[in-house]
mmCIF file of C-alpha atoms in Angstrom:
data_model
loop_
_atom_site.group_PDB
_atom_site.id
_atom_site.type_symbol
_atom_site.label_atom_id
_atom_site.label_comp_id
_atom_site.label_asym_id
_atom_site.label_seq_id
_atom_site.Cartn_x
_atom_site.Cartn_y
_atom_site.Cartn_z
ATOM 1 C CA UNK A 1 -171.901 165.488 -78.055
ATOM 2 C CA UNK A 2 -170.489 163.854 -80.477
ATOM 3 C CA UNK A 3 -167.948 160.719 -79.733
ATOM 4 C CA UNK A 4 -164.238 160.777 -81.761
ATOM 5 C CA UNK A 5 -161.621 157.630 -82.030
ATOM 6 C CA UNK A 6 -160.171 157.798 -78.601
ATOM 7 C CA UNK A 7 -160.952 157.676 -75.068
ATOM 8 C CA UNK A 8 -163.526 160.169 -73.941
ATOM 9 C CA UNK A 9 -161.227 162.089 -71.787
ATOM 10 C CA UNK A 10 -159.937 164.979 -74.153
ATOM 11 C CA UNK A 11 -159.545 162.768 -76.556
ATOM 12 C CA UNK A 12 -156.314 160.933 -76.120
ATOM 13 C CA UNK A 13 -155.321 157.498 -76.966
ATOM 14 C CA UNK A 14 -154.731 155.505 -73.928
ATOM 15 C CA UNK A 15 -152.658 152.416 -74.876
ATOM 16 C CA UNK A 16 -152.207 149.259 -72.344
ATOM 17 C CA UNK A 17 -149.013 148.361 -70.976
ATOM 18 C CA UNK A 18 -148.575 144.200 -71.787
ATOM 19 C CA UNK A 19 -145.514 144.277 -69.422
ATOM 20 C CA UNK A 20 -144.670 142.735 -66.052
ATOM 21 C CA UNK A 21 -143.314 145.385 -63.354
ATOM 22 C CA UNK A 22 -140.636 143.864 -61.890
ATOM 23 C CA UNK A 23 -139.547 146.573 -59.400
ATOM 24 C CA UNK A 24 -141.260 144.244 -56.488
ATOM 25 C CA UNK A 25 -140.163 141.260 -57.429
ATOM 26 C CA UNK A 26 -136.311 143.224 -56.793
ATOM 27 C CA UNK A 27 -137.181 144.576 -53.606
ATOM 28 C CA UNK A 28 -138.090 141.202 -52.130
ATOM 29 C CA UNK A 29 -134.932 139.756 -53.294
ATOM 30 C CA UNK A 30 -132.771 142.497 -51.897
ATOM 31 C CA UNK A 31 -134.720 141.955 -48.831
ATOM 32 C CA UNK A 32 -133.712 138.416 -49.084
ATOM 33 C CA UNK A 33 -130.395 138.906 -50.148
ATOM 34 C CA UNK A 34 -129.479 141.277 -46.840
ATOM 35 C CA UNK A 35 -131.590 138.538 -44.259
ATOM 36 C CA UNK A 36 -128.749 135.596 -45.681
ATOM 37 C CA UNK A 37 -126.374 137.962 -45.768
ATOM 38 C CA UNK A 38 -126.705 138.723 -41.838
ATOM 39 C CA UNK A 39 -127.454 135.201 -41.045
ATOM 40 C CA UNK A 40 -124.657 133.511 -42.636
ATOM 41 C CA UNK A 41 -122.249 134.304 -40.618
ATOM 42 C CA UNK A 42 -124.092 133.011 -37.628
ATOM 43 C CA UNK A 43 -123.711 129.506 -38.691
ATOM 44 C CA UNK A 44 -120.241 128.070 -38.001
ATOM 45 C CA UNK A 45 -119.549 125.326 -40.551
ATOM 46 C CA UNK A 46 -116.169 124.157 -38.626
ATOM 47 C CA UNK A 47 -118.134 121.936 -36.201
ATOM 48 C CA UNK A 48 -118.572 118.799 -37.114
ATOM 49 C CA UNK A 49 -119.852 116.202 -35.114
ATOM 50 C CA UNK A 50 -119.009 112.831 -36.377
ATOM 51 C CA UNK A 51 -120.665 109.840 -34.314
ATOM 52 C CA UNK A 52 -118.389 107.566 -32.607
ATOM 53 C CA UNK A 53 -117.937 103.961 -33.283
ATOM 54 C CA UNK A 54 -119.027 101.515 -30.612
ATOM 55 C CA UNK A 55 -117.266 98.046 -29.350
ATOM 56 C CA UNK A 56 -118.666 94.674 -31.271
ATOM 57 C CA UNK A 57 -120.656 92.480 -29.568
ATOM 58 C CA UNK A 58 -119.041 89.408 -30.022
ATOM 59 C CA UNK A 59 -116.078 90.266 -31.722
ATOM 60 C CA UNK A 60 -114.355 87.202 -33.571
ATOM 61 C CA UNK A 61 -111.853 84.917 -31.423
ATOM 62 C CA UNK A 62 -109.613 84.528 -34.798
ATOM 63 C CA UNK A 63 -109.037 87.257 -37.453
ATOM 64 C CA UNK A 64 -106.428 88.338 -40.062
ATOM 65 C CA UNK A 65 -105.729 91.569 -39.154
ATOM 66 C CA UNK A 66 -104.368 93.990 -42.304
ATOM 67 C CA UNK A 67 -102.521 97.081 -40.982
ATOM 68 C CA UNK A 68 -102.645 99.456 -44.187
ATOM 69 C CA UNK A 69 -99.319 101.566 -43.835
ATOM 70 C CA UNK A 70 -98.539 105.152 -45.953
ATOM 71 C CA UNK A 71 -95.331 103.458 -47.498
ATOM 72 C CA UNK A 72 -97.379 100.891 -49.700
ATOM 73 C CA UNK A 73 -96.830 97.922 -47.797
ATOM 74 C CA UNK A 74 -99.306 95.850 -45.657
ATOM 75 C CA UNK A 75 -98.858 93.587 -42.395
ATOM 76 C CA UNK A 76 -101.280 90.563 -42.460
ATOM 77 C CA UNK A 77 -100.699 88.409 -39.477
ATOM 78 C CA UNK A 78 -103.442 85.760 -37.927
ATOM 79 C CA UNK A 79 -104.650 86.157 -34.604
ATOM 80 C CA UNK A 80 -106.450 83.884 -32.083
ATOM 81 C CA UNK A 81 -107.588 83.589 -28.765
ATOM 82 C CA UNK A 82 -106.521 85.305 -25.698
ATOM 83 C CA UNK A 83 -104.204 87.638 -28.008
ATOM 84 C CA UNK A 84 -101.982 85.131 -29.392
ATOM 85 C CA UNK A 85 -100.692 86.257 -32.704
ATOM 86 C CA UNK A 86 -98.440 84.385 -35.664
ATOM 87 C CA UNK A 87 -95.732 85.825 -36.805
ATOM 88 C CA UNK A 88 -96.480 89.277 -38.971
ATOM 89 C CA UNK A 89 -95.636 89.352 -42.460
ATOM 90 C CA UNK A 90 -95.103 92.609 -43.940
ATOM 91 C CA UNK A 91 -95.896 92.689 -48.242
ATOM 92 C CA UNK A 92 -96.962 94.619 -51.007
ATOM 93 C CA UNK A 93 -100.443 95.698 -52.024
ATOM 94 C CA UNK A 94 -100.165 93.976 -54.905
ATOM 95 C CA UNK A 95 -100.281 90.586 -52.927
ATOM 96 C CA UNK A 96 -102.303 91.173 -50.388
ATOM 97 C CA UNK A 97 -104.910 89.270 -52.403
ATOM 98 C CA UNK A 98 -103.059 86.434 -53.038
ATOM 99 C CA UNK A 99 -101.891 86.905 -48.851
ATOM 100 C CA UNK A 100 -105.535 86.996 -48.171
ATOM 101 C CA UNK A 101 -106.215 83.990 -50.841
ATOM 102 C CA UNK A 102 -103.648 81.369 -48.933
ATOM 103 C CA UNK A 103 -105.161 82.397 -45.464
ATOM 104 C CA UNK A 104 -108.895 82.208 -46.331
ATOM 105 C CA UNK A 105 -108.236 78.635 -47.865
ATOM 106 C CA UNK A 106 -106.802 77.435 -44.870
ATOM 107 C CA UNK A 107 -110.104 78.408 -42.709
ATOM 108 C CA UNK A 108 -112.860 79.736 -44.669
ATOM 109 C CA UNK A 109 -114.681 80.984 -41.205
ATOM 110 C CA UNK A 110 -111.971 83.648 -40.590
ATOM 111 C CA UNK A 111 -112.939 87.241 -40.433
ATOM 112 C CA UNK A 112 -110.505 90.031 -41.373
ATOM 113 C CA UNK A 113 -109.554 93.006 -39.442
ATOM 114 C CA UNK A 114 -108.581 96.136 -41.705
ATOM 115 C CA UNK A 115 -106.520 99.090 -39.378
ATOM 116 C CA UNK A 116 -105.036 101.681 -41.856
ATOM 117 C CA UNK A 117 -102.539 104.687 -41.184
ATOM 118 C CA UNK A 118 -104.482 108.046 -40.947
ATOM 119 C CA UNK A 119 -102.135 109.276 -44.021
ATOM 120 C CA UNK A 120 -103.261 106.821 -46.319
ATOM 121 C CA UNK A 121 -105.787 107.230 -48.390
ATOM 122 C CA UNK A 122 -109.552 105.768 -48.006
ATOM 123 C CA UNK A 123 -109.192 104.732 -51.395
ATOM 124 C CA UNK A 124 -106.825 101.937 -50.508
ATOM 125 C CA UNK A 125 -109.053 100.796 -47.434
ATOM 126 C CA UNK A 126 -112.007 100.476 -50.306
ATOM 127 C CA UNK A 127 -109.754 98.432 -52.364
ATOM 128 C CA UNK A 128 -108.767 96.129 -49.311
ATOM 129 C CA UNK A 129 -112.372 95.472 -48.302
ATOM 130 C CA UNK A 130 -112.831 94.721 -51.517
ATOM 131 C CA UNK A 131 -109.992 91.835 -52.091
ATOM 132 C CA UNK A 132 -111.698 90.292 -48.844
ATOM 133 C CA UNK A 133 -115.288 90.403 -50.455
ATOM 134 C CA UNK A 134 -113.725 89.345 -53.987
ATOM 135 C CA UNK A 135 -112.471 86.158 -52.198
ATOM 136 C CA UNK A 136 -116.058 85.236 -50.167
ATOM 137 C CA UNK A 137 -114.929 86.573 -46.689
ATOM 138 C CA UNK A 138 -118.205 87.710 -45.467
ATOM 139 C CA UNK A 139 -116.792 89.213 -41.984
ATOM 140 C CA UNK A 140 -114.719 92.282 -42.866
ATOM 141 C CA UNK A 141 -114.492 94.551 -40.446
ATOM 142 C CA UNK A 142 -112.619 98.140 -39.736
ATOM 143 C CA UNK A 143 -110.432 98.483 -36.742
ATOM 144 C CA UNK A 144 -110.552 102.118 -34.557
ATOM 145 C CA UNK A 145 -109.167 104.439 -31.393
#
């Protein structure tokens, strides 16, 4: 018995195959594939549930309060105990800094009370809290329903 080049099975050349078979790896993504597909429509993104925002504990006995309206104005008005309120002052954004300014130099101790129209956008409410905090007002706070 003599042995030839090859393999001793009739003598053909077996070669190795250096590859990966991927056929698996495709059926466990299909498999994947149809389990999201089925469960997707289970989960109903419409619900949202937003927390609610809760009453102050001391809220302040004098405030500016800001009312943010859609037509690019502002009312800033001062108000005080037991609901008293000066008179209302309706501006532009563009001086509601300087507003703000006049009013915090009067009483530095003041917070401010920011209540915006649901049309506007939260942009401007940013850029608001921002004038206060530019100006030192430590006590900014965001009026709700």
């Amino acid at each position: 018995m003599s042995f030839t080049s090859g393999s001793m099975r009739g003598g053909r050349n077996r070669k190795f195959k250096s590859e990966i078979n991927v056929v698996p790896y495709i059926d466990v993504m299909m498999v994947l594939l149809v389990i999201f597909m089925v469960t997707a429509p289970m989960v109903n993104p419409n619900e949202i549930q937003l927390p609610n925002a809760a009453k102050s504990t001391q809220p302040p006995t004098e405030y500016i309060s800001i009312e943010l309206k859609a037509d690019a104005s502002a009312t800033v008005s001062v108000r005080g105990k037991k609901g008293a309120t000066a008179a209302s002052e309706t501006i532009g954004r563009g001086e509601l800094g300087q507003k703000l300014k006049a009013l915090y130099a009067d009483n530095p101790d003041i917070a401010v009370m920011i209540a915006a129209d649901k049309n506007i956008k939260y942009d401007e409410v940013i850029q608001a809290i921002s004038e206060a905090k530019k100006l030192g007002i430590s006590r900014v706070g965001l009026a709700t329903k």
